[in-house]
PDB file of C-alpha atoms and ligand atoms in Angstrom:
ATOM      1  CA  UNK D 290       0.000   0.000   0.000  1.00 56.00           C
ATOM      2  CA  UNK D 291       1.357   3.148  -0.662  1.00 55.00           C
ATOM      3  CA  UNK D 292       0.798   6.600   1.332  1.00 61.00           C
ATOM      4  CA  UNK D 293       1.871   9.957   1.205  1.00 66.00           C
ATOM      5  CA  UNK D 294       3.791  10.302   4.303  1.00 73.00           C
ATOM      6  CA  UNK D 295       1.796  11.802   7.294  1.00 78.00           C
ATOM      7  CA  UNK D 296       3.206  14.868   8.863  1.00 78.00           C
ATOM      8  CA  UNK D 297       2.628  13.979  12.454  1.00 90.00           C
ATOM      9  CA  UNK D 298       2.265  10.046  12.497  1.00 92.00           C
ATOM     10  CA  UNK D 299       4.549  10.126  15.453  1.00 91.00           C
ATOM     11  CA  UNK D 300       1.975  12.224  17.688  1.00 93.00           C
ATOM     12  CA  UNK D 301      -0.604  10.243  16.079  1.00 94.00           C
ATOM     13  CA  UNK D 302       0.493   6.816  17.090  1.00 95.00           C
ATOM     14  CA  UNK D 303       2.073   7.902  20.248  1.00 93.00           C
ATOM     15  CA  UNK D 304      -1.292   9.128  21.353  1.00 93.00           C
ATOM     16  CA  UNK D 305      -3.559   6.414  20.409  1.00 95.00           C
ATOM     17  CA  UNK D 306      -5.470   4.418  23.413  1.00 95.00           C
ATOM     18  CA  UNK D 307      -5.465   0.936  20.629  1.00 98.00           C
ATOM     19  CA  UNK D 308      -2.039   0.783  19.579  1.00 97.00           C
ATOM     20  CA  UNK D 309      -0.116  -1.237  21.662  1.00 98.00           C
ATOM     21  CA  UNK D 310       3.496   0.178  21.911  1.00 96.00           C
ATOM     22  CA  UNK D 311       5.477  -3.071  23.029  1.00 97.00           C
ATOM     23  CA  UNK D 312       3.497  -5.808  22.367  1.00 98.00           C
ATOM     24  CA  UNK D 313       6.307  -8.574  22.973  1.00 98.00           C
ATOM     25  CA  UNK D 314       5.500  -8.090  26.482  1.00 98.00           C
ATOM     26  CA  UNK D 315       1.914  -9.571  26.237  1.00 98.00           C
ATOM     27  CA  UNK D 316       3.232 -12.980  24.726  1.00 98.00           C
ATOM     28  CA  UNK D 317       1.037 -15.696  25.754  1.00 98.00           C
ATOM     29  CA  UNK D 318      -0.681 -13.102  27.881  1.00 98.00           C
ATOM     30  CA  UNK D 319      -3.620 -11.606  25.615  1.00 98.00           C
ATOM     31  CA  UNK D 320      -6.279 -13.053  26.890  1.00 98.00           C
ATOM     32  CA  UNK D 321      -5.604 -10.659  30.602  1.00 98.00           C
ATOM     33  CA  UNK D 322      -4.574  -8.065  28.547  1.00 98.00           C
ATOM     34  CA  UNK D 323      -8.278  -7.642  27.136  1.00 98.00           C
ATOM     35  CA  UNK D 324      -9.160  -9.343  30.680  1.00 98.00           C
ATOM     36  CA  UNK D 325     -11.635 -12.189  29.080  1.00 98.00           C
ATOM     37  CA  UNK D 326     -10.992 -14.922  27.729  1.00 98.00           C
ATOM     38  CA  UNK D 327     -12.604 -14.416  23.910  1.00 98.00           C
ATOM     39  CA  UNK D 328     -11.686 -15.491  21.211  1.00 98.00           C
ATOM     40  CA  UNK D 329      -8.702 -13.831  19.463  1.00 98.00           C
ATOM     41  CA  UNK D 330      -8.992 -13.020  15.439  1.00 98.00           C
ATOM     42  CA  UNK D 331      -5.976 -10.876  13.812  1.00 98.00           C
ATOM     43  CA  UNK D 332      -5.756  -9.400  10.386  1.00 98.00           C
ATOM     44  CA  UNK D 333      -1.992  -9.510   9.209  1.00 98.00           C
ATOM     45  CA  UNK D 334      -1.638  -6.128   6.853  1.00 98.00           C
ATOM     46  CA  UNK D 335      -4.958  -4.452   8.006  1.00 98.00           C
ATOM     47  CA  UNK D 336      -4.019  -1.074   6.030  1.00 97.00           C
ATOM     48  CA  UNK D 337      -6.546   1.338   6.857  1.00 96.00           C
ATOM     49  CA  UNK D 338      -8.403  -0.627   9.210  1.00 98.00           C
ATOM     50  CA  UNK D 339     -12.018  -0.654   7.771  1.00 98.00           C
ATOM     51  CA  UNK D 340     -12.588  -4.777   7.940  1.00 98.00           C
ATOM     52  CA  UNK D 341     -10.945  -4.905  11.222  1.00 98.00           C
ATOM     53  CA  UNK D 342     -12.535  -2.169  12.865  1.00 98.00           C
ATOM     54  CA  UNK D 343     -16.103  -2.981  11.447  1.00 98.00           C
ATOM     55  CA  UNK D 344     -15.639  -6.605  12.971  1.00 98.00           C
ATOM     56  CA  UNK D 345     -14.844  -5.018  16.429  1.00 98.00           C
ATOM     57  CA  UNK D 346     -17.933  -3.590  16.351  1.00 98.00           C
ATOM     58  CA  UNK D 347     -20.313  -6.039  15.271  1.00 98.00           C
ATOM     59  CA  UNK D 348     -18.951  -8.456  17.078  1.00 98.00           C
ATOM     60  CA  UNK D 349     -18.140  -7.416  20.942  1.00 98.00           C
ATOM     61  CA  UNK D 350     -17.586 -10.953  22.156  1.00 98.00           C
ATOM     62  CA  UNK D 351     -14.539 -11.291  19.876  1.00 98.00           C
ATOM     63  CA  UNK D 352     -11.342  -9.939  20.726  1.00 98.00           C
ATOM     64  CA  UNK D 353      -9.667  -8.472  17.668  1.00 98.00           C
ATOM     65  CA  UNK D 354      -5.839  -7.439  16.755  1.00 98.00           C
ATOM     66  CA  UNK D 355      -4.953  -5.652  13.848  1.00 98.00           C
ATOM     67  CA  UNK D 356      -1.527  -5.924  12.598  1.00 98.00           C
ATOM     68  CA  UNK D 357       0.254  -3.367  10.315  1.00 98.00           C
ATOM     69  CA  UNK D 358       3.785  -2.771   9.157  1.00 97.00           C
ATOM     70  CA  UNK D 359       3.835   0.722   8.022  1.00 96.00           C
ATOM     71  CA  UNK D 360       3.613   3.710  10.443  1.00 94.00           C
ATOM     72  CA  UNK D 361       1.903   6.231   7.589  1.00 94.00           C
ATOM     73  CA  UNK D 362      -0.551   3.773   6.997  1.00 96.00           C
ATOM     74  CA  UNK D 363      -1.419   3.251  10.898  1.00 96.00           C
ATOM     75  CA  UNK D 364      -1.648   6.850  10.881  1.00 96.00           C
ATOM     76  CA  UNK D 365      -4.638   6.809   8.506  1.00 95.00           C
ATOM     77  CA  UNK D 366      -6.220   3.803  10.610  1.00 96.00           C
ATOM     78  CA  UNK D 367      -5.665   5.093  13.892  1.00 97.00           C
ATOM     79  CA  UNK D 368      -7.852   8.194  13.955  1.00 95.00           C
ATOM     80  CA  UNK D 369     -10.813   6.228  12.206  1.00 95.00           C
ATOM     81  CA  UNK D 370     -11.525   3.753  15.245  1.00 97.00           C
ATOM     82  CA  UNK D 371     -14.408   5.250  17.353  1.00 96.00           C
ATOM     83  CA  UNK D 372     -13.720   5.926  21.045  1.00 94.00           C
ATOM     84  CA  UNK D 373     -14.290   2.749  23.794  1.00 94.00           C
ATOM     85  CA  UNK D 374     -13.746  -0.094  21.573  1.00 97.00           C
ATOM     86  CA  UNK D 375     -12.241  -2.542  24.356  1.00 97.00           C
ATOM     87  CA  UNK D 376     -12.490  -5.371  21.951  1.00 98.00           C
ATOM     88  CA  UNK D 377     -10.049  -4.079  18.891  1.00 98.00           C
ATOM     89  CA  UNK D 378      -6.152  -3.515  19.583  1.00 98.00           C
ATOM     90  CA  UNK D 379      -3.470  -2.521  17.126  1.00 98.00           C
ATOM     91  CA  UNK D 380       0.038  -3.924  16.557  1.00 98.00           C
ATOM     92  CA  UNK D 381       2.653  -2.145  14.626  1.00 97.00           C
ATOM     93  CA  UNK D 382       4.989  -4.464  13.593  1.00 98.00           C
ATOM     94  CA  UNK D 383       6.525  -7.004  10.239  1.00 98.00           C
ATOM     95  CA  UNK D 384       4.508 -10.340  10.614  1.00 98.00           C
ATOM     96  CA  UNK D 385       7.884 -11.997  10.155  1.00 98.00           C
ATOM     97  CA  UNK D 386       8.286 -11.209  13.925  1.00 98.00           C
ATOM     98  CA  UNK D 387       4.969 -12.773  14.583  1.00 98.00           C
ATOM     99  CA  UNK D 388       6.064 -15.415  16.702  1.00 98.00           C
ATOM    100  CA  UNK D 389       7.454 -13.227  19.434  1.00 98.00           C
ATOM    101  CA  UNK D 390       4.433 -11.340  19.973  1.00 98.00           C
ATOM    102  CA  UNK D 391       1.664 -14.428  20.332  1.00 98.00           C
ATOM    103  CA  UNK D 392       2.155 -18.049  21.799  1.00 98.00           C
ATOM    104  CA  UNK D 393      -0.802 -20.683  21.767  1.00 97.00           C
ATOM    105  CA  UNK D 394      -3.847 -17.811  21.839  1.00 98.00           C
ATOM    106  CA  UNK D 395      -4.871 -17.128  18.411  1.00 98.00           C
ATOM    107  CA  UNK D 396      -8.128 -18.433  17.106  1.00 98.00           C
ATOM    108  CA  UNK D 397      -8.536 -16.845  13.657  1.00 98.00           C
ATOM    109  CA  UNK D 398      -6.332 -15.296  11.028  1.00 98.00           C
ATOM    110  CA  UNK D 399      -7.365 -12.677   8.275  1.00 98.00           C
ATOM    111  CA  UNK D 400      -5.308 -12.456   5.186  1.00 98.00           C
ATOM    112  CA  UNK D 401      -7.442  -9.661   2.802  1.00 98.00           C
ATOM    113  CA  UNK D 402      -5.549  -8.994  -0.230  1.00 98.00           C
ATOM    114  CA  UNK D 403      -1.892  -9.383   1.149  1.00 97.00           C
ATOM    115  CA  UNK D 404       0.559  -8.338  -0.915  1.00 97.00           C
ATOM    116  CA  UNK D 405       0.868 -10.334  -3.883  1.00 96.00           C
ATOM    117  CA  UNK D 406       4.643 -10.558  -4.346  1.00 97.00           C
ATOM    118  CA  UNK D 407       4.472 -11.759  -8.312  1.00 93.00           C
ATOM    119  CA  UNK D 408       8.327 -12.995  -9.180  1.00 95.00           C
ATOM    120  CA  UNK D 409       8.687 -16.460  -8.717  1.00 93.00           C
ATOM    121  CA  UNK D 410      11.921 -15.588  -6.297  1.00 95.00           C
ATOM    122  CA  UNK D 411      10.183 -13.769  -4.111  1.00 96.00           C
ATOM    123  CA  UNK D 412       7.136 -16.539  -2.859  1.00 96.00           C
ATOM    124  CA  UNK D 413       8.142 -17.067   0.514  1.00 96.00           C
ATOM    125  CA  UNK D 414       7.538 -13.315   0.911  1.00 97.00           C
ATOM    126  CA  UNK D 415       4.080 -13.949   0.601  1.00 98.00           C
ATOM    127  CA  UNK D 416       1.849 -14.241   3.870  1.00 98.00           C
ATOM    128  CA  UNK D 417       0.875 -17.661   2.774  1.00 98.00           C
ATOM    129  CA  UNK D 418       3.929 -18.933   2.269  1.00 98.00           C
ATOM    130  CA  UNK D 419       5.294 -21.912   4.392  1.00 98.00           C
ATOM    131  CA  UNK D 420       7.539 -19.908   6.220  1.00 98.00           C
ATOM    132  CA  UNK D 421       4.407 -18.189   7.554  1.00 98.00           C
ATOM    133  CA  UNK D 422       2.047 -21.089   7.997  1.00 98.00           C
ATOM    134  CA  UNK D 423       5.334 -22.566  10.220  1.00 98.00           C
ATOM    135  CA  UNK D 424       5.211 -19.305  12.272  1.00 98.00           C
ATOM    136  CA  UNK D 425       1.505 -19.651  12.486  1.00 98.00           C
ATOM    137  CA  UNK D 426       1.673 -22.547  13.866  1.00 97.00           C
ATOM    138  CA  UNK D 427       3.250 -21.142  16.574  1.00 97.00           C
ATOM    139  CA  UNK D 428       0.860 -18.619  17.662  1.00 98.00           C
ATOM    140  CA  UNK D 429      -2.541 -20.703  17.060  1.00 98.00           C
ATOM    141  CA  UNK D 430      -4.612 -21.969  20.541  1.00 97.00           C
ATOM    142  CA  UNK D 431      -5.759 -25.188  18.992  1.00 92.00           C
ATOM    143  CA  UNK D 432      -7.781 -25.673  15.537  1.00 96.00           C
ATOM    144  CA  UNK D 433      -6.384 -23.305  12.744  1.00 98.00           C
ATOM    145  CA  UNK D 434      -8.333 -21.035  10.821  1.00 98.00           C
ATOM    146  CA  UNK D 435      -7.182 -18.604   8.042  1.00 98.00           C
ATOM    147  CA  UNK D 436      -9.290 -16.913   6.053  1.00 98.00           C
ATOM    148  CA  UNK D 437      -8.358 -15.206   2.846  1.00 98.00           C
ATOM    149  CA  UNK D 438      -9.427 -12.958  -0.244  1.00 98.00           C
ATOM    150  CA  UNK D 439      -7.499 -11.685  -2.964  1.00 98.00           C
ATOM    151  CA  UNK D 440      -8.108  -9.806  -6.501  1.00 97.00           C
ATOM    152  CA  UNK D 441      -4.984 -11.260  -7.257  1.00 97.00           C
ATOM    153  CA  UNK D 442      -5.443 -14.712  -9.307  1.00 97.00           C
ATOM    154  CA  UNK D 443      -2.162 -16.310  -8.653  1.00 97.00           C
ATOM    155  CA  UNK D 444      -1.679 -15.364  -5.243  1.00 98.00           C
ATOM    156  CA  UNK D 445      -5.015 -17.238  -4.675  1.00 98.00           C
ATOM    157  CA  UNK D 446      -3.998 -20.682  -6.599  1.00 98.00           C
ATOM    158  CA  UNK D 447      -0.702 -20.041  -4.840  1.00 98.00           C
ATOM    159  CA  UNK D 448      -2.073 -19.926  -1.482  1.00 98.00           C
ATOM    160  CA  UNK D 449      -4.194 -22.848  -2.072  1.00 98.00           C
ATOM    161  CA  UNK D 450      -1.819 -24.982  -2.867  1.00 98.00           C
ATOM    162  CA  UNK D 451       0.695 -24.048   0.006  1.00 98.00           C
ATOM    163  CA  UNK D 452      -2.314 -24.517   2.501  1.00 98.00           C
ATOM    164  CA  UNK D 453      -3.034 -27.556   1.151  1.00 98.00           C
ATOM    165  CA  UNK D 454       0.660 -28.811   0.754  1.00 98.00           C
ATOM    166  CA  UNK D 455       0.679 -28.161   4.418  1.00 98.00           C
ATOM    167  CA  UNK D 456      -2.040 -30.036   5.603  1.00 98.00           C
ATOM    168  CA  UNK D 457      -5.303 -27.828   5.817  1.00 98.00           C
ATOM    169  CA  UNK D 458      -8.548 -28.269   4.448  1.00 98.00           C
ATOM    170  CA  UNK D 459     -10.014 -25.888   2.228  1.00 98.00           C
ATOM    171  CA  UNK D 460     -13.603 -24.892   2.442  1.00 97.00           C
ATOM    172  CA  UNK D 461     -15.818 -21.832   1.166  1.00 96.00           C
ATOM    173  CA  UNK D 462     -13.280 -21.990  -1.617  1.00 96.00           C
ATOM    174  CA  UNK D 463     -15.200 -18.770  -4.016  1.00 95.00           C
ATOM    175  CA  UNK D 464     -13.878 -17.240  -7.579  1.00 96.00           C
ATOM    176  CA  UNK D 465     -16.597 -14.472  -6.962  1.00 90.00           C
ATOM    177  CA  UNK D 466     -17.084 -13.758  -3.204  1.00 91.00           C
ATOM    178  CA  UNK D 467     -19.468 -10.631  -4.374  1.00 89.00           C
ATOM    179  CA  UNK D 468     -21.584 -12.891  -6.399  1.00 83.00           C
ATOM    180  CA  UNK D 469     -22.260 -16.087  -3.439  1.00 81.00           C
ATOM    181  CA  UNK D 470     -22.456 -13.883  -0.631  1.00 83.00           C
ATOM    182  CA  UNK D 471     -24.334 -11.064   0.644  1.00 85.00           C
ATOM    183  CA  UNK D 472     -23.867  -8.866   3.804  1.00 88.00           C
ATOM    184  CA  UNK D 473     -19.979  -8.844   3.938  1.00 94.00           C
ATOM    185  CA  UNK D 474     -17.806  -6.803   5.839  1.00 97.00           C
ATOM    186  CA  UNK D 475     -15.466  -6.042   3.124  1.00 97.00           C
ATOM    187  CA  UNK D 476     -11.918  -4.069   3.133  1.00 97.00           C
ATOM    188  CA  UNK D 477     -10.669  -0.781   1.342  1.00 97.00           C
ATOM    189  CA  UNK D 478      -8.778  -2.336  -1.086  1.00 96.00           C
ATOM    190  CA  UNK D 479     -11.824  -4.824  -1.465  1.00 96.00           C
ATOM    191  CA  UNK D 480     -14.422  -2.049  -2.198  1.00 95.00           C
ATOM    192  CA  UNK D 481     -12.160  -0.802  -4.838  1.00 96.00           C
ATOM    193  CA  UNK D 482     -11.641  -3.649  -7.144  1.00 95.00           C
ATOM    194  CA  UNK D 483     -15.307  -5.024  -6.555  1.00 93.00           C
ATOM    195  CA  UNK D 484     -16.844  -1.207  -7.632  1.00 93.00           C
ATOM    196  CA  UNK D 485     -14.710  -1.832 -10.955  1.00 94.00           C
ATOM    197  CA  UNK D 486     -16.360  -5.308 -11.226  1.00 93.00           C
ATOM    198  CA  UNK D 487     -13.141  -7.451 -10.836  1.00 94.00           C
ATOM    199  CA  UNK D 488     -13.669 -10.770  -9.032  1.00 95.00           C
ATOM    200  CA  UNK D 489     -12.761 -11.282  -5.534  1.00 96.00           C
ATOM    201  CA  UNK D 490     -11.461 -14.699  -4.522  1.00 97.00           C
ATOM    202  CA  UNK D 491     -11.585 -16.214  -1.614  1.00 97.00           C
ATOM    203  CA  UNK D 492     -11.030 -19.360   1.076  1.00 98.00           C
ATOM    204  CA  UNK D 493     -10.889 -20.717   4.578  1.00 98.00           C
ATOM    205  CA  UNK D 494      -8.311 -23.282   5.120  1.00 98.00           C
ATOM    206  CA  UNK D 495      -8.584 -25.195   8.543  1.00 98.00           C
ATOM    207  CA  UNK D 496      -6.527 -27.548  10.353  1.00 97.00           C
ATOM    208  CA  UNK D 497      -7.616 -29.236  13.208  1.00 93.00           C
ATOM    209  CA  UNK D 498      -5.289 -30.045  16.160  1.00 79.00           C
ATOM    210  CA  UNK D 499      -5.294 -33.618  15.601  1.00 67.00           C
ATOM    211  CA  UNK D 500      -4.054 -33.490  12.268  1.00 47.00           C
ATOM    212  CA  UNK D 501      -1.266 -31.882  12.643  1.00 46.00           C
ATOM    213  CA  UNK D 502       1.964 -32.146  10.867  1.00 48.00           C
TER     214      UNK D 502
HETATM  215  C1  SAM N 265      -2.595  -4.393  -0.325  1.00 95.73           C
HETATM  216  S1  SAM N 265      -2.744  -3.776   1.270  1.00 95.73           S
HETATM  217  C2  SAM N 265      -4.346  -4.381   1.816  1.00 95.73           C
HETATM  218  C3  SAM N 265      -4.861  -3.653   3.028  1.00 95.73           C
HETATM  219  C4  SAM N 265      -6.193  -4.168   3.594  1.00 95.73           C
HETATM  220  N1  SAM N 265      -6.069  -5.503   4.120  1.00 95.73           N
HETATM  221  C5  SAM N 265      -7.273  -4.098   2.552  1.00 95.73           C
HETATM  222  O1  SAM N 265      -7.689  -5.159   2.070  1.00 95.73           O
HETATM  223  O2  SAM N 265      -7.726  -3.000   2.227  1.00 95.73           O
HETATM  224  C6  SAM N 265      -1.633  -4.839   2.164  1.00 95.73           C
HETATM  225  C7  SAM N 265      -1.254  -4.279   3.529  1.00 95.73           C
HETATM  226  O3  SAM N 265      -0.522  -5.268   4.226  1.00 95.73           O
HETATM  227  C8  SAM N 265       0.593  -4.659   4.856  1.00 95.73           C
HETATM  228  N2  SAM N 265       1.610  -5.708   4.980  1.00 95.73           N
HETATM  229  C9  SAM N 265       2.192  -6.369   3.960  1.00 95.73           C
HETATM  230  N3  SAM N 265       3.082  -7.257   4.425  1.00 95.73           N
HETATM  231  C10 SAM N 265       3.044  -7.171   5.771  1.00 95.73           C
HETATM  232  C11 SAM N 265       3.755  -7.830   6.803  1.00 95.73           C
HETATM  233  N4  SAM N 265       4.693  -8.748   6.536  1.00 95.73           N
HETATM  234  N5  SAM N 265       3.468  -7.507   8.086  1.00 95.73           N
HETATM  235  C12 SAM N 265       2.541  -6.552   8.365  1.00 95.73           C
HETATM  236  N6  SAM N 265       1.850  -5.888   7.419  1.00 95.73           N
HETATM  237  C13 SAM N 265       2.092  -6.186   6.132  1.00 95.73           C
HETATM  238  C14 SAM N 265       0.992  -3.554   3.915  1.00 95.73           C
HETATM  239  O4  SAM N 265       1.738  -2.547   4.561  1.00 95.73           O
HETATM  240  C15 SAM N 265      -0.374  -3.048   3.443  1.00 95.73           C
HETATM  241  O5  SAM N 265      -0.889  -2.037   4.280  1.00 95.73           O
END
């Protein structure tokens, strides 16, 4: 995603109630951090925030955690999420470090339209990519979910495979989200290619505790 830098993202982040400024020190501790013991759903590259902070509201019995690796795009997020959510918390960070931030507690994971990293050379980049599903594993409580959509066509058959190669089971597998479902929370970057009338793909791949690798 990419921003015009934002003159005082500094003041902006430093001041926000959500964003959580070391969040290594919660490992394995979330659940007393939001001081119930909900379930946990993050969204790895959240950009502005709409999905995630939509879901926090609809749904108060779920915690949520959005994750973001660019301050100037926090800094657009941020000052969108209305006062007294205590269900929705933000994480600055590269999802690379992933696995020092969450142990065992994570029940859910959003991927919406992660970056798509197209050369061949660079697949392990992707969010998807074994190298992440081995971190994930990491951080999940007990059954996996992740849940993705894309635009992007071979990030989707990509993904696919990769969760598959690793063991999960695909389900809801769409080519046009739009067209088999109604009433969807959808993202920035969703709203944009679905007003031009461009397909959104989608999955969620599961893997229950007792199958795993
Ligand atoms: C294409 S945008 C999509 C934003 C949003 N999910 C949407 O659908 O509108 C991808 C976002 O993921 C973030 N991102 C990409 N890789 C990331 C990573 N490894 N860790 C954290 N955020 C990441 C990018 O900075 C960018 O804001």
């Amino acid at each position: 995603m990419r921003l015009r830098n934002v003159k005082n993202k500094e003041e902006i982040l430093n001041s926000s109630e959500y964003l959580v400024k070391v969040p290594e020190d919660n490992i394995g501790k979330w659940a007393d951090v939001f001081g119930n013991n909900n379930p946990i759903y993050i969204e790895i590259g959240m950009g502005k925030g709409k999905f995630i902070i939509e879901n926090a509201i609809k749904y108060p019995n779920i915690n949520f955690i959005g994750i973001e690796k660019f301050d100037s795009v926090l800094a657009r997020s941020l000052p969108k999420i209305p006062q007294g959510l205590n269900n929705l918390l933000i994480i600055r960070m590269d999802a690379l470090n992933i696995e020092n931030v969450f142990f065992n507690e994570i029940d859910r994971i959003y991927l919406n339209f992660s970056d798509p990293w197209p050369k061949a050379r660079h697949h392990l980049r992707r969010l998807s990519s074994k190298v992440f599903l081995e971190k994930y594993d990491k951080i999940f409580k007990g059954k996996k979910e992740i849940y993705q959509r894309t635009d992007n066509q071979g990030l989707y058959i990509y993904s696919l495979m990769s969760y598959s190669e690793y063991g999960y089971v695909l389900s809801d597998i769409s080519f046009n989200l739009h067209g088999d479902k109604e009433d969807l929370i959808t993202t920035e970057y969703e709203d944009k290619f679905s007003s031009k009338g461009m397909p959104i793909y989608s999955v969620v791949a599961t893997k229950d505790v007792k199958t795993s690798k």
